[in-house]
PDB file of C-alpha atoms in Angstrom:
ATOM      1  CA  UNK A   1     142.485 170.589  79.849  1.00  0.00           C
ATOM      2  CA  UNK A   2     145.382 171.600  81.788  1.00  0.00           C
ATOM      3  CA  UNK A   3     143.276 171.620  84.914  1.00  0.00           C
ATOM      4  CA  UNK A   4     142.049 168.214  84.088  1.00  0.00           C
ATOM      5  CA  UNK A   5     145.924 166.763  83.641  1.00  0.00           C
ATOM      6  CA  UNK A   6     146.536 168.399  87.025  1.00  0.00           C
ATOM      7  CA  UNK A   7     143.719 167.134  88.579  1.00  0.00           C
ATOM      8  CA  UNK A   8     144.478 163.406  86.847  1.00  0.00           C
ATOM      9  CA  UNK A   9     148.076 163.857  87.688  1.00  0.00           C
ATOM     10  CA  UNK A  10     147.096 165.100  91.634  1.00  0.00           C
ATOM     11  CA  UNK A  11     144.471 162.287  91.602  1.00  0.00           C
ATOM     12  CA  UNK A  12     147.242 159.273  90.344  1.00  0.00           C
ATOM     13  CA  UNK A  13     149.312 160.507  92.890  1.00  0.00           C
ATOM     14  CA  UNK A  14     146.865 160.330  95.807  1.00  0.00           C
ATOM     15  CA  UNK A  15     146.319 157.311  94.424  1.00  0.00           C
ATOM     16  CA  UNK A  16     149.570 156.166  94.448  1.00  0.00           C
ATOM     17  CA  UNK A  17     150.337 157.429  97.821  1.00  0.00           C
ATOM     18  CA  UNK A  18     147.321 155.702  99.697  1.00  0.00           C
ATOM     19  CA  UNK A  19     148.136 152.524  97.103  1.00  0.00           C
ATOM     20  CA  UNK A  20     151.186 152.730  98.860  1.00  0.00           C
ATOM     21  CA  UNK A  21     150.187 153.107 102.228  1.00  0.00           C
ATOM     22  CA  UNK A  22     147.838 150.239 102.193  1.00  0.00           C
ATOM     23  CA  UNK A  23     150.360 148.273 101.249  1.00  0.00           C
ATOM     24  CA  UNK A  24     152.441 149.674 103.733  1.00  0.00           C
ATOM     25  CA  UNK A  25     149.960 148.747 106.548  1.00  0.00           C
ATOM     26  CA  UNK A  26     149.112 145.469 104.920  1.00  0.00           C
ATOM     27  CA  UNK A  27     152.855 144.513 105.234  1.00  0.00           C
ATOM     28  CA  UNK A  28     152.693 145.862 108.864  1.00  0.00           C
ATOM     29  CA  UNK A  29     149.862 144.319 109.829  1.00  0.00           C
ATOM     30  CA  UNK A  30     151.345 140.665 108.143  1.00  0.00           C
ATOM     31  CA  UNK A  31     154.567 141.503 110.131  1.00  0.00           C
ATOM     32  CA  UNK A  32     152.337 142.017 113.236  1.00  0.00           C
ATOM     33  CA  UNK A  33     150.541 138.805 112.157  1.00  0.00           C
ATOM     34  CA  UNK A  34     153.805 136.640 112.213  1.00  0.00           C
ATOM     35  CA  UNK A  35     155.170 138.849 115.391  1.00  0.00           C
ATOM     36  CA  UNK A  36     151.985 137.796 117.188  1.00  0.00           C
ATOM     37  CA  UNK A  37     152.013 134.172 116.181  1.00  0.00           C
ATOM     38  CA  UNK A  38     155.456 133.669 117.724  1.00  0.00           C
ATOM     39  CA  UNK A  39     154.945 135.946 120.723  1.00  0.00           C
ATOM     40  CA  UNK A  40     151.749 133.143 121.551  1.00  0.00           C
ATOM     41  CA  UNK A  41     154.375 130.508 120.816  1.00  0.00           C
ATOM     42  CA  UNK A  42     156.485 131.479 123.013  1.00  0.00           C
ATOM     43  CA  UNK A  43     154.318 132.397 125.796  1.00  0.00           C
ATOM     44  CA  UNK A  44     152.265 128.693 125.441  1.00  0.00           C
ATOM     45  CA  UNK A  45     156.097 127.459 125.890  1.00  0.00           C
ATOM     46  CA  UNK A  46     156.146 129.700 128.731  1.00  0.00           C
ATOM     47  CA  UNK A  47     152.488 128.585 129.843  1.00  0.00           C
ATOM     48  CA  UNK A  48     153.685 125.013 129.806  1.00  0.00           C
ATOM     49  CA  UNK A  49     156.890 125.652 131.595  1.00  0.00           C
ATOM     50  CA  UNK A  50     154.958 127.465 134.294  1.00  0.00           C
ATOM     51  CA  UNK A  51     152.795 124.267 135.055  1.00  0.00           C
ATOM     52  CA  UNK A  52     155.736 122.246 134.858  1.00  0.00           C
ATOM     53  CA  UNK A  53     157.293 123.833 137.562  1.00  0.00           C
ATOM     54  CA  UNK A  54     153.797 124.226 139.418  1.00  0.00           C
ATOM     55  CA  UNK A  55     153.596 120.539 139.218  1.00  0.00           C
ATOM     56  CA  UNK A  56     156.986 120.048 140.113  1.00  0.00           C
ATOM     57  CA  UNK A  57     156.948 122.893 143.039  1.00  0.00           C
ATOM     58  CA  UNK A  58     153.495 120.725 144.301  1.00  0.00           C
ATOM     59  CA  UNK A  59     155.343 117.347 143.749  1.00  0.00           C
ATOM     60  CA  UNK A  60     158.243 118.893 145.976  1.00  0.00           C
ATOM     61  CA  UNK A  61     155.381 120.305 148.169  1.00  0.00           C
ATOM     62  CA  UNK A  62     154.269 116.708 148.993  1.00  0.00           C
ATOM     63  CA  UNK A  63     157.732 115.181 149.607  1.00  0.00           C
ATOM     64  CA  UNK A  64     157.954 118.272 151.820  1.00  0.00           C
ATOM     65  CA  UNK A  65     155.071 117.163 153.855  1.00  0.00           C
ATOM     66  CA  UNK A  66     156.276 113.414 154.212  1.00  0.00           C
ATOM     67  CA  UNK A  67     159.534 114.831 154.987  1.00  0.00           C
ATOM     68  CA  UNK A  68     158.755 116.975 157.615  1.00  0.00           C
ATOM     69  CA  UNK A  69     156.539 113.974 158.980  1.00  0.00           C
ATOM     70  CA  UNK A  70     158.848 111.369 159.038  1.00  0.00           C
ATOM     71  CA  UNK A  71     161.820 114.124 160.539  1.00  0.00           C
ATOM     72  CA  UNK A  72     158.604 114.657 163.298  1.00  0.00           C
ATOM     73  CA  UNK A  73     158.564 110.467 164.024  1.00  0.00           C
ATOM     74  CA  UNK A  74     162.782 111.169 164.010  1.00  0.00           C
ATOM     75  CA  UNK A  75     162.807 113.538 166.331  1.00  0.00           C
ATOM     76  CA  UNK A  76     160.400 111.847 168.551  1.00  0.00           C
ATOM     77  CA  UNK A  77     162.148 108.838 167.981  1.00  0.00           C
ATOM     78  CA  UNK A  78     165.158 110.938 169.415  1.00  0.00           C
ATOM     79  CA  UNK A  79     163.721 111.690 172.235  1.00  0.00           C
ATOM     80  CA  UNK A  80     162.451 108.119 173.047  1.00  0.00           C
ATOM     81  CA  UNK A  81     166.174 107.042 172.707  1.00  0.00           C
ATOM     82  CA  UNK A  82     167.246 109.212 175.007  1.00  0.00           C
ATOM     83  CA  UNK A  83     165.185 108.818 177.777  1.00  0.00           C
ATOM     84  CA  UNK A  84     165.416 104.861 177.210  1.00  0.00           C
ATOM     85  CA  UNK A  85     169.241 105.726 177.262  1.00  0.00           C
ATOM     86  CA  UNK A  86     169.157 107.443 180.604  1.00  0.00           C
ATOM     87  CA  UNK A  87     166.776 104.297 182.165  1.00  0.00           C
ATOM     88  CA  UNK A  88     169.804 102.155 180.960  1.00  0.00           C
ATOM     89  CA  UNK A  89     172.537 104.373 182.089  1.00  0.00           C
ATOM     90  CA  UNK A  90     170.626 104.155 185.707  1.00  0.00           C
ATOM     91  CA  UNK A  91     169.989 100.409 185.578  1.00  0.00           C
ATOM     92  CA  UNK A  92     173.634 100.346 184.592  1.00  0.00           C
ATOM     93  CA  UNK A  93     174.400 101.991 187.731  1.00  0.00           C
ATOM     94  CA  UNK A  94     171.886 100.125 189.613  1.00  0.00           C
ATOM     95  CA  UNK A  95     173.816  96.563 188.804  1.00  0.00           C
ATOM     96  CA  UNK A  96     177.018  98.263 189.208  1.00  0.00           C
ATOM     97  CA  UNK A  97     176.604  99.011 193.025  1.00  0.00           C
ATOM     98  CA  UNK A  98     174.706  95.469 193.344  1.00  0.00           C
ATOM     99  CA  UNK A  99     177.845  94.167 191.676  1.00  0.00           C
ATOM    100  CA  UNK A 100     180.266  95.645 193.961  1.00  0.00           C
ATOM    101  CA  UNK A 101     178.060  94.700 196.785  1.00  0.00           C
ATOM    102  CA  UNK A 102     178.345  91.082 195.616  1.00  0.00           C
ATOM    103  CA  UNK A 103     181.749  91.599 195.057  1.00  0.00           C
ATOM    104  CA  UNK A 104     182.129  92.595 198.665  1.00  0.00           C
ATOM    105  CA  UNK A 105     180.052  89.788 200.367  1.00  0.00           C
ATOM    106  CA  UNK A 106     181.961  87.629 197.948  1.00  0.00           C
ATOM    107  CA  UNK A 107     184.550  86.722 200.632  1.00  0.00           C
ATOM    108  CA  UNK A 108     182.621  86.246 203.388  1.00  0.00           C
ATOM    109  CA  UNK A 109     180.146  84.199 201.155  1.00  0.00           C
ATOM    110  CA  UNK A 110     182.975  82.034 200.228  1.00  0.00           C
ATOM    111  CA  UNK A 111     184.780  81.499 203.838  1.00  0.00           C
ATOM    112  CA  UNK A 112     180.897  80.522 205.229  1.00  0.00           C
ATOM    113  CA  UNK A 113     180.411  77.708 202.296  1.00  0.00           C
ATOM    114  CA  UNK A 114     184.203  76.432 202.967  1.00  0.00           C
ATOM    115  CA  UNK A 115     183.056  76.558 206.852  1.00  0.00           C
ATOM    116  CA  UNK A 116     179.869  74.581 205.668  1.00  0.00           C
ATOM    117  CA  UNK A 117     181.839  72.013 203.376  1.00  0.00           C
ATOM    118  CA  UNK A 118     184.213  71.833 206.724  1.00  0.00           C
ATOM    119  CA  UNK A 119     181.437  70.964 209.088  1.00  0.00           C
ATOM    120  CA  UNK A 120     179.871  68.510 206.194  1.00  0.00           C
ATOM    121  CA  UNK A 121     183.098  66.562 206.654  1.00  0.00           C
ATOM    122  CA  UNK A 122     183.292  66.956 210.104  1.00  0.00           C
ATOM    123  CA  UNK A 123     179.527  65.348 210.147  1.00  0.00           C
ATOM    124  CA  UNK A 124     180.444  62.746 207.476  1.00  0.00           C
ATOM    125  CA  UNK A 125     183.287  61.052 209.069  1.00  0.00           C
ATOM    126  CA  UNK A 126     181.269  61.317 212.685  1.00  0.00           C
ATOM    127  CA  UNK A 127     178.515  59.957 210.547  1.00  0.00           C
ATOM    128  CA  UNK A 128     180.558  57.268 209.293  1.00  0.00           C
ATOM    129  CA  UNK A 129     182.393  56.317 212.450  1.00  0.00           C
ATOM    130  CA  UNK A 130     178.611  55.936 214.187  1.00  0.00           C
ATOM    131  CA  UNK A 131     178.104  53.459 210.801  1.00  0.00           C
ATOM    132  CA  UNK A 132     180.919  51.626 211.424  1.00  0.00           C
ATOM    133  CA  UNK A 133     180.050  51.130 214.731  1.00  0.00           C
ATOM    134  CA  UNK A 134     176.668  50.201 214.713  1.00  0.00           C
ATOM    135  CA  UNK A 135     177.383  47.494 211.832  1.00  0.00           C
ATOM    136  CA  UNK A 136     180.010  46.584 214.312  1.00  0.00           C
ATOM    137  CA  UNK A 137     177.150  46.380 217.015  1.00  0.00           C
ATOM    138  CA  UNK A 138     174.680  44.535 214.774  1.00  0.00           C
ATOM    139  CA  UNK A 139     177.556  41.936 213.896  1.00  0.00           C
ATOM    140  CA  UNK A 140     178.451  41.619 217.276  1.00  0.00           C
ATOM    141  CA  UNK A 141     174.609  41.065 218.200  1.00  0.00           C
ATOM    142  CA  UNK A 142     173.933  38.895 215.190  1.00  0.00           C
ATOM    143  CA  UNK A 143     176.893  36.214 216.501  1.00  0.00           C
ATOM    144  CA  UNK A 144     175.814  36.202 219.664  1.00  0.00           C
ATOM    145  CA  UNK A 145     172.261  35.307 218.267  1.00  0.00           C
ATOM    146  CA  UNK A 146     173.491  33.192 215.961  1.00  0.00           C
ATOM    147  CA  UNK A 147     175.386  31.179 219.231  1.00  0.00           C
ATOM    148  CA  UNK A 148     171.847  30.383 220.056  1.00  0.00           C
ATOM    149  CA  UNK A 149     169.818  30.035 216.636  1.00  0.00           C
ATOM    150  CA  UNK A 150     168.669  26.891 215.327  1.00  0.00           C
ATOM    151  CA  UNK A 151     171.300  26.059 211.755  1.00  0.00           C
ATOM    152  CA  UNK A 152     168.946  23.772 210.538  1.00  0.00           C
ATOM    153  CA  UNK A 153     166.748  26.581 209.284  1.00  0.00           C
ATOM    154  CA  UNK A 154     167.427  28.566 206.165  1.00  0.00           C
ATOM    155  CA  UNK A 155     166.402  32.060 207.649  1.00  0.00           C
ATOM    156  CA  UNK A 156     168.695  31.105 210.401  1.00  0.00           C
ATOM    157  CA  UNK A 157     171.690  29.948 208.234  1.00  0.00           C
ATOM    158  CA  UNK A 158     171.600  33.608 206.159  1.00  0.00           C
ATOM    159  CA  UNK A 159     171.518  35.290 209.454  1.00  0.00           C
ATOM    160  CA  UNK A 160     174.663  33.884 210.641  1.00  0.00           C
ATOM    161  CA  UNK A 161     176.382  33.196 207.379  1.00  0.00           C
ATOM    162  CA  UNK A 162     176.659  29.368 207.278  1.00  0.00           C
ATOM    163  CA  UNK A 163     176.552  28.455 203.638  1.00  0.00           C
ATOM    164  CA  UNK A 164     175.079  24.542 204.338  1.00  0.00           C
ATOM    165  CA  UNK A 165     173.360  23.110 206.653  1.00  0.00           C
ATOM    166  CA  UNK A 166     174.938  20.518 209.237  1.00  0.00           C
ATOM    167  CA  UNK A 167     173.753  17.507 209.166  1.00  0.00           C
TER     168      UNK A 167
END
């Protein structure tokens, strides 16, 4: 019987001792269990996070792209400028040395149109005095017609300047 108490007593204690290491593993395992939950938690945060930033990295990606276009259209933009600058600069140059060449031929431009309006006066007044004398000739001819012409006719009377007729 003594064996048998021994054997019982060995036997309860194996007993106990694997009792207790199941529920030793079972609480490791529900540890593990809870660890593992909120390790996959976190790392779906992490997950999401990621394409967040993918999304934002391929949103910045694009902007990128129509940046670097529109700094391409800039720079050749730039360049347009430039050379259209330099045509300007030259045409500015070109109307420069036209402008002191105008400036120059100003003088003698102005003396030849003041020795122009000169001569027009010159050739008015001659022009006039020839007037004056050639009304002065047609007067003279028109009383020495009208020292012949008939009075009695109207034509006649106009001619010479007779308001009535004689009678």
């Amino acid at each position: 019987m003594k064996i048998a108490i021994i054997i019982t007593g060995v036997s309860l204690a194996v007993t106990i001792t694997m009792i207790s290491q199941a529920l030793r593993q079972e609480y490791n395992l529900h540890q593990l269990k809870i660890s593992m939950s909120e390790s996959s938690a976190d790392i779906r945060q992490k997950e999401e996070a990621i394409v967040k930033i993918k999304n934002k990295m391929n949103d910045l990606k694009a902007t990128l792209g129509s940046l670097n276009i529109q700094m391409a259209d800039l720079k050749k933009q730039k360049t347009d400028d430039k050379t259209r600058g330099e045509e300007l600069e030259k045409s500015l140059q070109t109307c420069n040395t036209e402008k002191t060449d105008a400036e120059k031929k100003k003088p003698e431009m102005t003396e030849a149109i003041n020795k122009l309006k000169a001569d027009h006066e010159e050739a008015k007044k001659t022009a006039e005095k020839d007037v004056q004398s050639l009304k002065q000739q047609i007067l003279d001819r028109d009383k020495a017609i009208c020292a012949f012409v008939d009075t009695t006719k109207e034509e006649a009377r106009k001619l010479c300047g007779i308001s009535e007729a004689p009678q």
